Tab-separated table of C-alpha atoms and ligand atoms in Angstrom:
chain	number	residue	atom	x	y	z
A	1	MET	CA	0.304	0.284	-0.047
A	2	SER	CA	1.228	3.661	-0.859
A	3	ASP	CA	1.946	6.124	1.802
A	4	GLU	CA	-0.250	8.454	-0.151
A	5	LYS	CA	-3.560	8.434	-0.135
A	6	ALA	CA	-6.515	9.646	-2.560
A	7	LYS	CA	-8.525	12.438	-1.737
A	8	LEU	CA	-12.140	13.091	-3.003
A	9	ILE	CA	-13.680	16.426	-2.043
A	10	ILE	CA	-17.282	16.466	-2.463
A	11	GLY	CA	-19.247	19.595	-1.311
A	12	ASP	CA	-17.736	20.436	1.974
A	13	LYS	CA	-16.180	16.829	2.873
A	14	THR	CA	-13.026	15.127	1.791
A	15	TYR	CA	-12.625	11.542	1.494
A	16	GLU	CA	-9.615	9.610	1.772
A	17	PHE	CA	-9.001	6.057	-0.271
A	18	ALA	CA	-5.970	3.857	0.089
A	19	ILE	CA	-3.693	3.780	-3.060
A	20	LEU	CA	-2.652	-0.225	-3.369
A	21	GLU	CA	0.515	-0.803	-5.365
A	22	GLY	CA	1.116	-3.741	-7.678
A	23	THR	CA	4.388	-5.359	-8.219
A	24	VAL	CA	4.325	-3.813	-11.670
A	25	GLY	CA	2.099	-1.387	-13.585
A	26	PRO	CA	-0.813	1.073	-12.649
A	27	SER	CA	-1.395	1.209	-8.963
A	28	VAL	CA	-5.075	1.026	-7.901
A	29	ILE	CA	-7.470	3.501	-5.754
A	30	ASP	CA	-9.410	1.559	-2.956
A	31	ILE	CA	-13.059	2.302	-3.331
A	32	ARG	CA	-14.173	-0.651	-2.025
A	33	SER	CA	-15.818	2.115	0.922
A	34	LEU	CA	-16.866	4.837	-1.383
A	35	TYR	CA	-20.443	3.939	-1.455
A	36	SER	CA	-20.661	3.461	2.309
A	37	GLN	CA	-18.806	6.867	2.919
A	38	THR	CA	-20.330	9.055	0.512
A	39	GLY	CA	-23.789	7.372	-1.250
A	40	LEU	CA	-22.165	7.659	-4.401
A	41	PHE	CA	-21.269	5.075	-7.148
A	42	THR	CA	-18.179	5.153	-9.620
A	43	TYR	CA	-19.039	5.406	-13.020
A	44	ASP	CA	-17.146	3.363	-15.464
A	45	PRO	CA	-19.053	1.277	-18.452
A	46	GLY	CA	-16.732	-0.781	-20.316
A	47	PHE	CA	-14.428	-0.903	-17.443
A	48	THR	CA	-11.894	1.652	-19.029
A	49	SER	CA	-10.772	2.725	-15.771
A	50	THR	CA	-11.355	-0.209	-13.307
A	51	ALA	CA	-9.211	-3.084	-11.723
A	52	ALA	CA	-12.182	-5.766	-11.175
A	53	CYS	CA	-9.537	-7.731	-9.022
A	54	ASP	CA	-5.915	-8.347	-8.086
A	55	SER	CA	-4.111	-11.128	-10.076
A	56	SER	CA	-0.462	-12.542	-10.393
A	57	ILE	CA	-1.124	-14.527	-13.899
A	58	THR	CA	-0.423	-12.106	-16.583
A	59	TYR	CA	0.901	-8.381	-16.990
A	60	ILE	CA	0.104	-6.189	-20.225
A	61	ASP	CA	1.726	-3.132	-20.638
A	62	GLY	CA	-0.249	-1.281	-23.465
A	63	ASP	CA	1.908	1.206	-23.828
A	64	ARG	CA	4.989	-0.842	-24.295
A	65	GLY	CA	3.511	-3.490	-26.269
A	66	GLN	CA	4.590	-6.202	-23.647
A	67	LEU	CA	2.617	-9.353	-22.544
A	68	LEU	CA	3.898	-11.607	-19.433
A	69	TYR	CA	2.829	-14.908	-18.585
A	70	ARG	CA	3.564	-15.028	-14.789
A	71	GLY	CA	6.475	-12.947	-15.694
A	72	TYR	CA	7.857	-14.338	-18.866
A	73	SER	CA	7.495	-12.393	-22.113
A	74	ILE	CA	5.303	-13.944	-25.011
A	75	ASP	CA	8.056	-13.605	-27.390
A	76	GLN	CA	10.287	-15.999	-25.682
A	77	LEU	CA	7.512	-17.948	-24.610
A	78	ALA	CA	6.074	-18.628	-28.391
A	79	GLU	CA	9.496	-19.193	-29.370
A	80	GLN	CA	11.233	-21.486	-26.584
A	81	SER	CA	8.382	-23.221	-24.896
A	82	SER	CA	5.460	-25.159	-25.852
A	83	TYR	CA	1.286	-24.645	-24.979
A	84	LEU	CA	1.293	-27.563	-22.394
A	85	GLU	CA	4.609	-26.221	-20.450
A	86	VAL	CA	2.785	-22.743	-20.781
A	87	CYS	CA	-0.375	-24.542	-19.362
A	88	PHE	CA	1.696	-25.605	-16.296
A	89	LEU	CA	3.011	-22.165	-15.873
A	90	LEU	CA	-0.279	-20.424	-16.275
A	91	LEU	CA	-1.683	-22.755	-13.422
A	92	TYR	CA	0.758	-23.251	-10.920
A	93	GLY	CA	3.003	-19.935	-11.439
A	94	GLU	CA	6.400	-21.527	-12.539
A	95	LEU	CA	7.672	-23.176	-15.507
A	96	PRO	CA	7.726	-27.211	-14.876
A	97	SER	CA	10.895	-29.483	-14.324
A	98	ALA	CA	11.276	-32.200	-16.695
A	99	ALA	CA	9.530	-34.786	-14.430
A	100	GLN	CA	6.634	-32.233	-13.464
A	101	LYS	CA	6.295	-31.395	-17.343
A	102	LYS	CA	5.932	-35.058	-18.186
A	103	ASP	CA	3.472	-35.610	-15.406
A	104	PHE	CA	1.464	-32.983	-16.509
A	105	GLU	CA	1.310	-34.194	-20.104
A	106	GLU	CA	0.517	-37.448	-19.332
A	107	ARG	CA	-2.431	-36.250	-17.275
A	108	ILE	CA	-3.679	-34.123	-19.763
A	109	THR	CA	-3.549	-36.722	-22.251
A	110	ARG	CA	-5.258	-38.908	-20.078
A	111	HIS	CA	-8.336	-36.886	-20.390
A	112	THR	CA	-8.553	-35.540	-24.009
A	113	MET	CA	-11.473	-38.428	-24.609
A	114	LEU	CA	-15.502	-37.171	-24.394
A	115	HIS	CA	-17.710	-39.102	-22.707
A	116	GLU	CA	-19.463	-41.556	-25.628
A	117	GLN	CA	-22.596	-40.065	-24.563
A	118	MET	CA	-21.742	-37.062	-26.126
A	119	HIS	CA	-21.537	-38.039	-29.304
A	120	TYR	CA	-25.581	-38.087	-29.356
A	121	LEU	CA	-25.533	-34.378	-27.916
A	122	TYR	CA	-23.533	-33.320	-31.328
A	123	ARG	CA	-25.996	-35.294	-33.343
A	124	GLY	CA	-28.815	-32.902	-32.373
A	125	PHE	CA	-27.244	-30.092	-34.096
A	126	ARG	CA	-27.954	-29.186	-37.547
A	127	ARG	CA	-24.988	-29.811	-39.708
A	128	ASP	CA	-24.482	-25.935	-40.637
A	129	ALA	CA	-24.423	-24.966	-36.809
A	130	HIS	CA	-21.757	-22.781	-36.410
A	131	PRO	CA	-18.846	-24.584	-34.326
A	132	MET	CA	-18.986	-21.892	-31.586
A	133	ALA	CA	-22.600	-22.470	-31.123
A	134	ILE	CA	-21.669	-26.550	-30.612
A	135	VAL	CA	-18.786	-26.034	-28.715
A	136	CYS	CA	-20.958	-23.647	-26.177
A	137	GLY	CA	-23.399	-26.049	-25.939
A	138	VAL	CA	-21.048	-28.986	-25.070
A	139	VAL	CA	-18.699	-27.323	-22.900
A	140	GLY	CA	-22.195	-26.103	-20.699
A	141	ALA	CA	-22.992	-29.801	-21.056
A	142	MET	CA	-19.861	-31.253	-19.541
A	143	ALA	CA	-21.680	-30.465	-16.302
A	144	ALA	CA	-24.317	-33.048	-17.013
A	145	PHE	CA	-21.746	-35.994	-17.610
A	146	TYR	CA	-18.505	-34.990	-15.234
A	147	HIS	CA	-20.359	-35.070	-12.037
A	148	ASP	CA	-17.291	-35.922	-9.852
A	149	SER	CA	-15.565	-32.326	-11.069
A	150	THR	CA	-18.762	-29.884	-10.426
A	151	ASP	CA	-18.242	-29.292	-6.472
A	152	ILE	CA	-16.051	-25.950	-6.633
A	153	THR	CA	-15.168	-26.181	-2.450
A	154	ASP	CA	-13.030	-29.503	-3.246
A	155	PRO	CA	-9.825	-28.383	-4.598
A	156	GLU	CA	-9.575	-31.967	-5.982
A	157	GLN	CA	-12.608	-31.583	-7.830
A	158	ARG	CA	-11.578	-28.149	-9.035
A	159	GLU	CA	-8.279	-29.466	-10.354
A	160	LEU	CA	-9.894	-32.456	-12.125
A	161	ALA	CA	-12.238	-30.265	-13.717
A	162	SER	CA	-9.358	-27.903	-14.859
A	163	ILE	CA	-7.614	-30.929	-16.307
A	164	ARG	CA	-10.504	-32.218	-17.935
A	165	MET	CA	-11.239	-28.798	-19.788
A	166	ILE	CA	-7.907	-28.239	-21.070
A	167	GLY	CA	-7.506	-31.941	-21.854
A	168	LYS	CA	-10.806	-32.014	-23.439
A	169	MET	CA	-11.261	-28.714	-25.609
A	170	PRO	CA	-9.205	-29.667	-28.694
A	171	THR	CA	-11.574	-32.994	-29.124
A	172	ILE	CA	-14.829	-30.988	-28.593
A	173	ALA	CA	-13.547	-27.985	-31.024
A	174	ALA	CA	-12.767	-30.888	-33.440
A	175	MET	CA	-15.634	-32.836	-33.460
A	176	ALA	CA	-17.634	-29.423	-34.157
A	177	TYR	CA	-15.420	-29.397	-36.984
A	178	LYS	CA	-15.862	-32.580	-38.064
A	179	TYR	CA	-19.760	-32.958	-37.835
A	180	SER	CA	-19.931	-29.236	-39.672
A	181	ILE	CA	-18.192	-30.892	-42.836
A	182	GLY	CA	-20.222	-34.521	-42.362
A	183	GLN	CA	-17.218	-36.612	-41.583
A	184	PRO	CA	-16.841	-39.096	-38.872
A	185	PHE	CA	-15.194	-37.908	-35.490
A	186	VAL	CA	-11.611	-38.869	-34.982
A	187	TYR	CA	-10.491	-40.241	-31.636
A	188	PRO	CA	-8.181	-38.785	-29.694
A	189	ARG	CA	-4.583	-40.298	-29.964
A	190	ASN	CA	-2.188	-40.592	-26.650
A	191	ASP	CA	0.926	-41.004	-28.975
A	192	LEU	CA	0.612	-37.489	-30.570
A	193	SER	CA	1.638	-34.183	-29.483
A	194	TYR	CA	-1.216	-31.462	-28.032
A	195	ALA	CA	-1.356	-29.693	-31.199
A	196	GLY	CA	-0.530	-33.156	-33.479
A	197	ASN	CA	-3.872	-34.538	-31.696
A	198	PHE	CA	-5.811	-31.856	-32.423
A	199	LEU	CA	-4.915	-31.492	-36.427
A	200	ASN	CA	-5.324	-35.142	-36.632
A	201	MET	CA	-8.695	-35.206	-35.072
A	202	CYS	CA	-9.578	-32.339	-37.479
A	203	PHE	CA	-7.964	-33.443	-40.653
A	204	ALA	CA	-7.585	-37.416	-40.290
A	205	VAL	CA	-10.069	-39.720	-42.210
A	206	PRO	CA	-10.823	-43.460	-41.542
A	207	ALA	CA	-10.041	-43.773	-45.473
A	208	GLU	CA	-6.184	-42.953	-45.406
A	209	SER	CA	-3.446	-42.242	-42.599
A	210	TYR	CA	-2.551	-38.545	-41.940
A	211	GLU	CA	1.038	-37.598	-41.293
A	212	VAL	CA	1.043	-34.177	-38.886
A	213	ASN	CA	3.460	-31.629	-40.594
A	214	PRO	CA	5.607	-31.117	-37.797
A	215	ILE	CA	5.908	-27.370	-39.398
A	216	ILE	CA	2.266	-26.919	-38.974
A	217	GLU	CA	2.313	-28.818	-35.804
A	218	ARG	CA	4.858	-26.049	-34.345
A	219	ALA	CA	2.770	-23.158	-35.741
A	220	MET	CA	-0.253	-24.594	-34.374
A	221	ASP	CA	1.106	-24.794	-30.827
A	222	ARG	CA	2.590	-21.162	-31.234
A	223	ILE	CA	-0.968	-20.021	-31.794
A	224	PHE	CA	-2.373	-22.018	-29.028
A	225	THR	CA	0.764	-20.089	-26.850
A	226	LEU	CA	-0.017	-16.658	-28.272
A	227	HIS	CA	-3.819	-16.974	-27.374
A	228	ALA	CA	-3.762	-18.670	-23.812
A	229	ASP	CA	-4.387	-15.683	-21.720
A	230	HIS	CA	-4.539	-12.080	-21.441
A	231	GLU	CA	-5.697	-10.284	-18.334
A	232	GLN	CA	-9.168	-9.627	-17.774
A	233	ASN	CA	-10.404	-9.206	-21.138
A	234	ALA	CA	-13.920	-9.489	-21.583
A	235	SER	CA	-14.598	-13.116	-21.677
A	236	THR	CA	-12.052	-13.921	-18.844
A	237	SER	CA	-13.864	-11.226	-16.957
A	238	THR	CA	-17.232	-12.819	-17.766
A	239	VAL	CA	-15.728	-16.384	-16.696
A	240	ARG	CA	-14.723	-14.420	-13.335
A	241	LEU	CA	-18.145	-12.750	-12.666
A	242	SER	CA	-20.178	-16.420	-13.393
A	243	GLY	CA	-17.488	-18.019	-11.078
A	244	SER	CA	-18.314	-15.598	-8.256
A	245	SER	CA	-21.624	-17.067	-8.069
A	246	ASP	CA	-20.251	-20.796	-7.234
A	247	ALA	CA	-21.238	-21.931	-10.777
A	248	ASN	CA	-19.574	-24.810	-11.681
A	249	PRO	CA	-16.477	-24.628	-13.770
A	250	PHE	CA	-18.048	-25.948	-17.265
A	251	ALA	CA	-20.841	-23.423	-16.885
A	252	CYS	CA	-18.255	-20.952	-16.251
A	253	ILE	CA	-16.043	-21.737	-19.305
A	254	ALA	CA	-19.064	-21.847	-21.517
A	255	ALA	CA	-20.058	-18.375	-20.404
A	256	GLY	CA	-16.404	-17.267	-21.498
A	257	VAL	CA	-16.769	-19.081	-25.127
A	258	ALA	CA	-20.141	-17.250	-25.598
A	259	CYS	CA	-18.706	-14.015	-24.723
A	260	LEU	CA	-15.574	-14.612	-26.791
A	261	TRP	CA	-17.645	-15.421	-29.958
A	262	GLY	CA	-18.168	-11.783	-29.984
A	263	PRO	CA	-16.260	-9.918	-33.328
A	264	ALA	CA	-15.295	-7.211	-31.268
A	265	HIS	CA	-13.308	-9.773	-29.041
A	266	GLY	CA	-12.331	-13.177	-30.029
A	267	GLY	CA	-14.682	-13.442	-33.021
A	268	ALA	CA	-12.440	-10.958	-34.902
A	269	ASN	CA	-9.965	-13.758	-36.291
A	270	GLU	CA	-12.983	-14.760	-38.660
A	271	ALA	CA	-14.176	-11.166	-39.350
A	272	ALA	CA	-10.535	-10.003	-39.839
A	273	LEU	CA	-10.180	-12.611	-42.610
A	274	ASN	CA	-13.594	-12.352	-44.483
A	275	MET	CA	-12.591	-8.440	-44.129
A	276	LEU	CA	-9.139	-9.207	-46.108
A	277	ARG	CA	-11.076	-11.493	-48.631
A	278	ALA	CA	-13.791	-8.747	-49.124
A	279	ILE	CA	-11.213	-6.396	-49.858
A	280	GLY	CA	-9.848	-8.699	-52.430
A	281	THR	CA	-6.547	-6.754	-53.894
A	282	PRO	CA	-4.219	-3.864	-52.346
A	283	ASP	CA	-6.150	-1.294	-54.869
A	284	ARG	CA	-9.294	-1.734	-53.135
A	285	ILE	CA	-7.666	-0.982	-49.517
A	286	PRO	CA	-8.626	2.987	-49.504
A	287	GLU	CA	-12.305	2.446	-50.297
A	288	PHE	CA	-12.189	0.090	-46.892
A	289	VAL	CA	-9.955	2.439	-44.832
A	290	ALA	CA	-12.121	5.525	-45.445
A	291	ARG	CA	-15.318	3.015	-44.859
A	292	ALA	CA	-13.327	2.456	-41.333
A	293	LYS	CA	-12.882	6.185	-40.709
A	294	ASP	CA	-16.810	7.325	-41.603
A	295	LYS	CA	-18.562	7.634	-38.381
A	296	ASN	CA	-21.812	7.422	-40.130
A	297	ASP	CA	-20.448	3.525	-41.252
A	298	PRO	CA	-20.433	0.873	-38.664
A	299	PHE	CA	-17.529	-0.928	-40.707
A	300	ARG	CA	-14.503	-1.309	-38.443
A	301	LEU	CA	-10.997	-2.687	-39.567
A	302	MET	CA	-11.184	-6.186	-38.045
A	303	GLY	CA	-7.813	-7.068	-36.396
A	304	PHE	CA	-7.003	-3.443	-35.515
A	305	GLY	CA	-7.236	-1.384	-32.335
A	306	HIS	CA	-7.478	-2.730	-28.884
A	307	ARG	CA	-8.631	-1.531	-25.261
A	308	VAL	CA	-5.244	-2.033	-23.548
A	309	TYR	CA	-2.413	-2.201	-26.521
A	310	LYS	CA	-1.857	1.363	-27.873
A	311	SER	CA	1.296	0.161	-29.342
A	312	TYR	CA	1.773	-2.812	-31.376
A	313	ASP	CA	0.471	-6.057	-29.974
A	314	PRO	CA	3.442	-8.122	-29.497
A	315	ARG	CA	1.322	-11.151	-30.269
A	316	ALA	CA	0.853	-10.017	-33.619
A	317	GLN	CA	4.340	-9.820	-34.166
A	318	VAL	CA	5.045	-13.256	-33.763
A	319	MET	CA	2.077	-14.233	-35.542
A	320	GLN	CA	2.963	-12.254	-38.668
A	321	LYS	CA	6.307	-13.960	-38.628
A	322	THR	CA	4.619	-17.008	-38.360
A	323	ALA	CA	2.462	-16.713	-41.051
A	324	ARG	CA	5.492	-15.991	-43.087
A	325	GLU	CA	7.022	-19.063	-41.944
A	326	VAL	CA	3.852	-21.334	-42.296
A	327	LEU	CA	3.252	-19.968	-46.064
A	328	ASP	CA	6.912	-20.286	-47.073
A	329	LEU	CA	6.983	-23.808	-45.737
A	330	LEU	CA	3.989	-24.603	-47.609
A	331	GLY	CA	5.099	-23.193	-50.706
A	332	VAL	CA	2.221	-20.722	-50.789
A	333	GLU	CA	3.786	-18.096	-52.552
A	334	ASN	CA	2.309	-14.611	-52.914
A	335	ASN	CA	-0.909	-15.338	-51.049
A	336	PRO	CA	-2.900	-12.752	-51.958
A	337	THR	CA	-4.777	-12.284	-48.236
A	338	LEU	CA	-1.292	-11.879	-46.958
A	339	GLN	CA	-0.303	-9.479	-49.426
A	340	VAL	CA	-3.769	-7.309	-48.755
A	341	ALA	CA	-2.793	-7.519	-45.018
A	342	ARG	CA	0.457	-6.418	-45.115
A	343	GLU	CA	-0.450	-3.438	-47.395
A	344	LEU	CA	-3.951	-2.534	-45.614
A	345	GLU	CA	-1.042	-2.312	-42.217
A	346	LYS	CA	1.423	-0.483	-43.726
A	347	ILE	CA	-1.511	2.153	-44.865
A	348	ALA	CA	-3.226	2.166	-41.856
A	349	LEU	CA	-0.032	2.791	-39.766
A	350	GLU	CA	0.521	5.866	-41.747
A	351	ASP	CA	-3.046	7.306	-41.759
A	352	GLU	CA	-3.665	10.033	-39.426
A	353	TYR	CA	-6.755	8.658	-37.988
A	354	PHE	CA	-5.030	5.446	-37.095
A	355	VAL	CA	-2.243	6.861	-35.721
A	356	THR	CA	-3.812	9.483	-32.920
A	357	ARG	CA	-5.988	6.656	-32.017
A	358	LYS	CA	-2.863	4.449	-31.421
A	359	LEU	CA	-5.065	1.670	-33.562
A	360	TYR	CA	-2.479	-1.155	-34.334
A	361	PRO	CA	-2.839	-4.625	-35.827
A	362	ASN	CA	-3.965	-7.246	-32.732
A	363	VAL	CA	-3.399	-10.907	-32.280
A	364	ASP	CA	-6.433	-11.276	-34.522
A	365	PHE	CA	-5.429	-9.698	-37.788
A	366	TYR	CA	-2.483	-12.514	-38.803
A	367	SER	CA	-4.071	-15.530	-36.971
A	368	GLY	CA	-6.742	-16.130	-39.951
A	369	ILE	CA	-4.057	-16.356	-42.219
A	370	ILE	CA	-2.365	-18.948	-40.757
A	371	LEU	CA	-5.489	-21.076	-39.943
A	372	ASP	CA	-6.323	-20.334	-43.346
A	373	ALA	CA	-3.368	-21.712	-45.063
A	374	ILE	CA	-3.534	-24.527	-42.696
A	375	GLY	CA	-6.957	-25.602	-44.063
A	376	PHE	CA	-9.191	-24.457	-41.354
A	377	PRO	CA	-12.926	-22.714	-42.236
A	378	THR	CA	-12.894	-19.292	-41.107
A	379	SER	CA	-15.956	-20.800	-38.994
A	380	MET	CA	-13.304	-22.737	-37.028
A	381	PHE	CA	-11.002	-19.874	-35.940
A	382	THR	CA	-12.727	-18.329	-32.945
A	383	ALA	CA	-13.381	-22.144	-32.029
A	384	ILE	CA	-9.237	-22.326	-31.913
A	385	PHE	CA	-8.897	-19.206	-30.055
A	386	ALA	CA	-11.347	-20.336	-27.343
A	387	LEU	CA	-9.459	-23.563	-27.332
A	388	SER	CA	-6.199	-21.714	-26.544
A	389	ARG	CA	-7.976	-19.580	-24.102
A	390	THR	CA	-9.497	-22.449	-21.939
A	391	VAL	CA	-6.224	-22.763	-19.670
A	392	GLY	CA	-6.369	-18.487	-19.209
A	393	TRP	CA	-9.811	-18.869	-17.940
A	394	ILE	CA	-9.265	-22.246	-15.729
A	395	ALA	CA	-6.040	-20.314	-14.322
A	396	GLN	CA	-7.951	-17.165	-14.027
A	397	TRP	CA	-11.107	-18.801	-12.513
A	398	LYS	CA	-8.918	-20.922	-10.117
A	399	GLU	CA	-7.204	-17.869	-8.467
A	400	MET	CA	-10.565	-16.004	-7.882
A	401	ILE	CA	-11.974	-19.196	-6.424
A	402	GLY	CA	-8.895	-19.585	-3.807
A	403	ASP	CA	-9.016	-15.878	-2.921
A	404	PRO	CA	-10.249	-15.657	0.504
A	405	GLN	CA	-11.520	-12.723	-0.296
A	406	LYS	CA	-13.798	-13.731	-3.032
A	407	LYS	CA	-17.407	-12.028	-3.236
A	408	ILE	CA	-20.008	-12.382	-5.486
A	409	GLY	CA	-19.545	-9.551	-8.267
A	410	ARG	CA	-22.543	-7.485	-8.151
A	411	PRO	CA	-22.122	-3.948	-10.155
A	412	ARG	CA	-24.615	-1.006	-9.661
A	413	GLN	CA	-25.875	1.689	-12.023
A	414	LEU	CA	-26.804	4.761	-12.714
A	415	TYR	CA	-30.508	4.890	-12.758
A	416	GLU	CA	-32.352	7.049	-15.608
A	417	GLY	CA	-35.533	5.420	-15.938
A	418	VAL	CA	-38.836	6.761	-14.383
A	419	GLU	CA	-39.463	7.331	-10.857
A	420	ARG	CA	-42.383	5.345	-8.794
A	421	ARG	CA	-45.762	5.708	-10.268
A	422	GLU	CA	-48.675	3.963	-9.768
A	423	TYR	CA	-50.347	1.120	-11.476
A	424	ILE	CA	-53.098	2.149	-14.130
A	425	PRO	CA	-55.897	-0.350	-14.569
A	426	LEU	CA	-56.661	-1.334	-18.037
A	427	ALA	CA	-60.088	-0.080	-18.074
A	428	LYS	CA	-58.181	3.576	-17.943
A	429	ARG	CA	-55.314	3.112	-20.059
B	501	SDX	C1	-9.139	-9.350	-28.819
B	501	SDX	O1	-9.428	-7.052	-24.426
B	501	SDX	C2	-8.447	-8.037	-24.715
B	501	SDX	O2	-7.268	-8.192	-24.281
B	501	SDX	C3	-9.006	-8.853	-25.894
B	501	SDX	C4	-8.079	-9.805	-26.558
B	501	SDX	C5	-7.584	-11.056	-25.935
B	501	SDX	O3	-6.479	-11.481	-26.030
B	501	SDX	O4	-8.447	-11.474	-24.981
B	501	SDX	O5	-6.801	-8.826	-26.832
B	501	SDX	C6	-8.632	-10.707	-28.109
B	501	SDX	O6	-10.314	-9.242	-28.327
B	501	SDX	C7	-8.555	-8.310	-29.522
B	501	SDX	C8	-9.435	-7.301	-30.625
B	501	SDX	C9	-10.202	-8.045	-31.287
B	501	SDX	N1	-11.665	-7.244	-31.671
B	501	SDX	C10	-11.181	-6.516	-33.252
B	501	SDX	O7	-10.212	-6.613	-33.953
B	501	SDX	C11	-12.778	-5.401	-33.665
B	501	SDX	C12	-11.930	-4.350	-33.928
B	501	SDX	N2	-11.476	-3.618	-33.086
B	501	SDX	C13	-12.379	-2.657	-32.386
B	501	SDX	O8	-13.651	-2.825	-32.249
B	501	SDX	C14	-11.997	-1.972	-31.461
B	501	SDX	O9	-10.526	-1.617	-31.276
B	501	SDX	C15	-11.730	-2.632	-29.948
B	501	SDX	C16	-12.967	-3.191	-29.553
B	501	SDX	C17	-10.819	-3.947	-30.055
B	501	SDX	C18	-11.343	-1.510	-28.443
B	501	SDX	O10	-12.094	-0.694	-28.321
B	501	SDX	P1	-12.202	0.313	-27.621
B	501	SDX	O11	-10.724	0.203	-26.691
B	501	SDX	O12	-13.374	0.202	-26.645
B	501	SDX	O13	-11.855	1.603	-28.562
B	501	SDX	P2	-12.887	2.521	-29.022
B	501	SDX	O14	-14.380	1.952	-29.360
B	501	SDX	O15	-13.571	3.216	-27.852
B	501	SDX	O16	-12.273	3.103	-30.201
B	501	SDX	C19	-11.645	4.361	-29.823
B	501	SDX	C20	-11.481	4.987	-30.785
B	501	SDX	C21	-13.135	5.442	-31.749
B	501	SDX	O17	-12.986	6.436	-32.710
B	501	SDX	P3	-13.408	8.001	-31.801
B	501	SDX	O18	-14.737	7.502	-31.423
B	501	SDX	O19	-12.409	8.305	-30.952
B	501	SDX	O20	-13.162	8.570	-33.046
B	501	SDX	O21	-10.709	4.636	-32.216
B	501	SDX	C22	-11.903	4.008	-33.227
B	501	SDX	C23	-13.371	4.210	-32.564
B	501	SDX	O22	-14.177	4.337	-33.503
B	501	SDX	N3	-11.309	2.520	-33.602
B	501	SDX	C24	-11.651	2.017	-34.527
B	501	SDX	C25	-11.247	0.504	-34.386
B	501	SDX	N4	-10.713	0.494	-33.433
B	501	SDX	C26	-11.116	1.786	-32.810
B	501	SDX	N5	-11.768	2.708	-36.147
B	501	SDX	C27	-11.607	1.792	-37.256
B	501	SDX	N6	-11.434	0.243	-36.952
B	501	SDX	C28	-11.137	-0.128	-35.609
B	501	SDX	N7	-10.588	-1.312	-35.635
């Protein structure tokens, strides 16, 4: 806590509030007693200036374009670590030893199969259902199948639910994809890596063998790592708010999936690739940039801008490098979509509108190009984001549930409706 106090003067009264300091980043004014002292609420729709919790998991410096998972920078983790190692780091706070890593990977691998009865759940959906609609439904339904890991007061059940969620999410997402294209489900294989198993479940068919391309496997694993966690973003805040009512972990993660689906959030990767395809050729970029700047046009450059990053999203930088590598290694020369993306980025970053608003490409701008090159339809992009972010949601949920100061989240409002009035019987209306 800082020695300095925050002073609020209202009328002839001065109120003092403690200033709490973190290890790095902005300090916070502790206003928990504001309403009881002043009878006033703060007002911050969109939470642009509000810290909803304290956390030790992920730190973002939006001005310096820095993202740290438990203190390790995202570029080092993307380059040198692996997704399951990052999962261990996010969940338990430290990089695993060799023995811990082996044990954790085995525990996750042993929980990749879904209850066989859940296959019938998929059959209830239309074949053309959006994969996110299926993933959201199936994740929520896990509470109907895994009763021995829904008691949030039992640390062992919380741990089992965490491992199950991380282990089964690739299977759930892959099955949603297979169902949407009318192909048979492919069971998980314990001899494959986490990313390799996901690729196999998506692209293998009974009619012939499928070889996991190690370059694509590495790119997939890196995409998982880049999306793993991101502080108190909209979907993570949704998971925390859901968890604050002691709802079971599967219901909380399903809520996170639902929130992530929005095009302003995780749905932006699908929208960004659709936008790049709609632009089609570099000569049409000015038309779309003009629309993005036109206040009367709801169109925005998808994959651009961020609430926190007011400089380059470090994930976008790694993603751009990975896109180049994957396309080169796949022999995809002069990918028109990548050409449009790079030209659009160049034009936007020189345009006064984007410069003054500090709008840079975010994690969603390049990811779709890689996923498209690997062979995924755009409808699967956000499901892959959800798969990757499951560990972040789980880690943040566990941190909140384990916090002795946990309280149910219950924001207030500025009421602007009509005041009390008497009921008017129908005969008199
Ligand atoms: C993710 O929070 C996270 O961490 C999220 C995420 C994660 O890992 O969890 O990083 C993942 O969601 C990335 C963001 C993906 N969304 C998009 O790419 C959609 C396009 N971007 C925008 O919708 C927007 O930039 C947001 C939603 C991302 C951020 O919006 P803010 O912070 O609320 O900013 P704003 O809407 O108040 O915009 C500020 C100004 C406005 O102009 P003015 O009113 O000041 O004149 O910038 C403009 C906006 O109109 N603006 C854009 C723009 N983004 C903001 N103009 C054109 N194109 C854009 N993309």
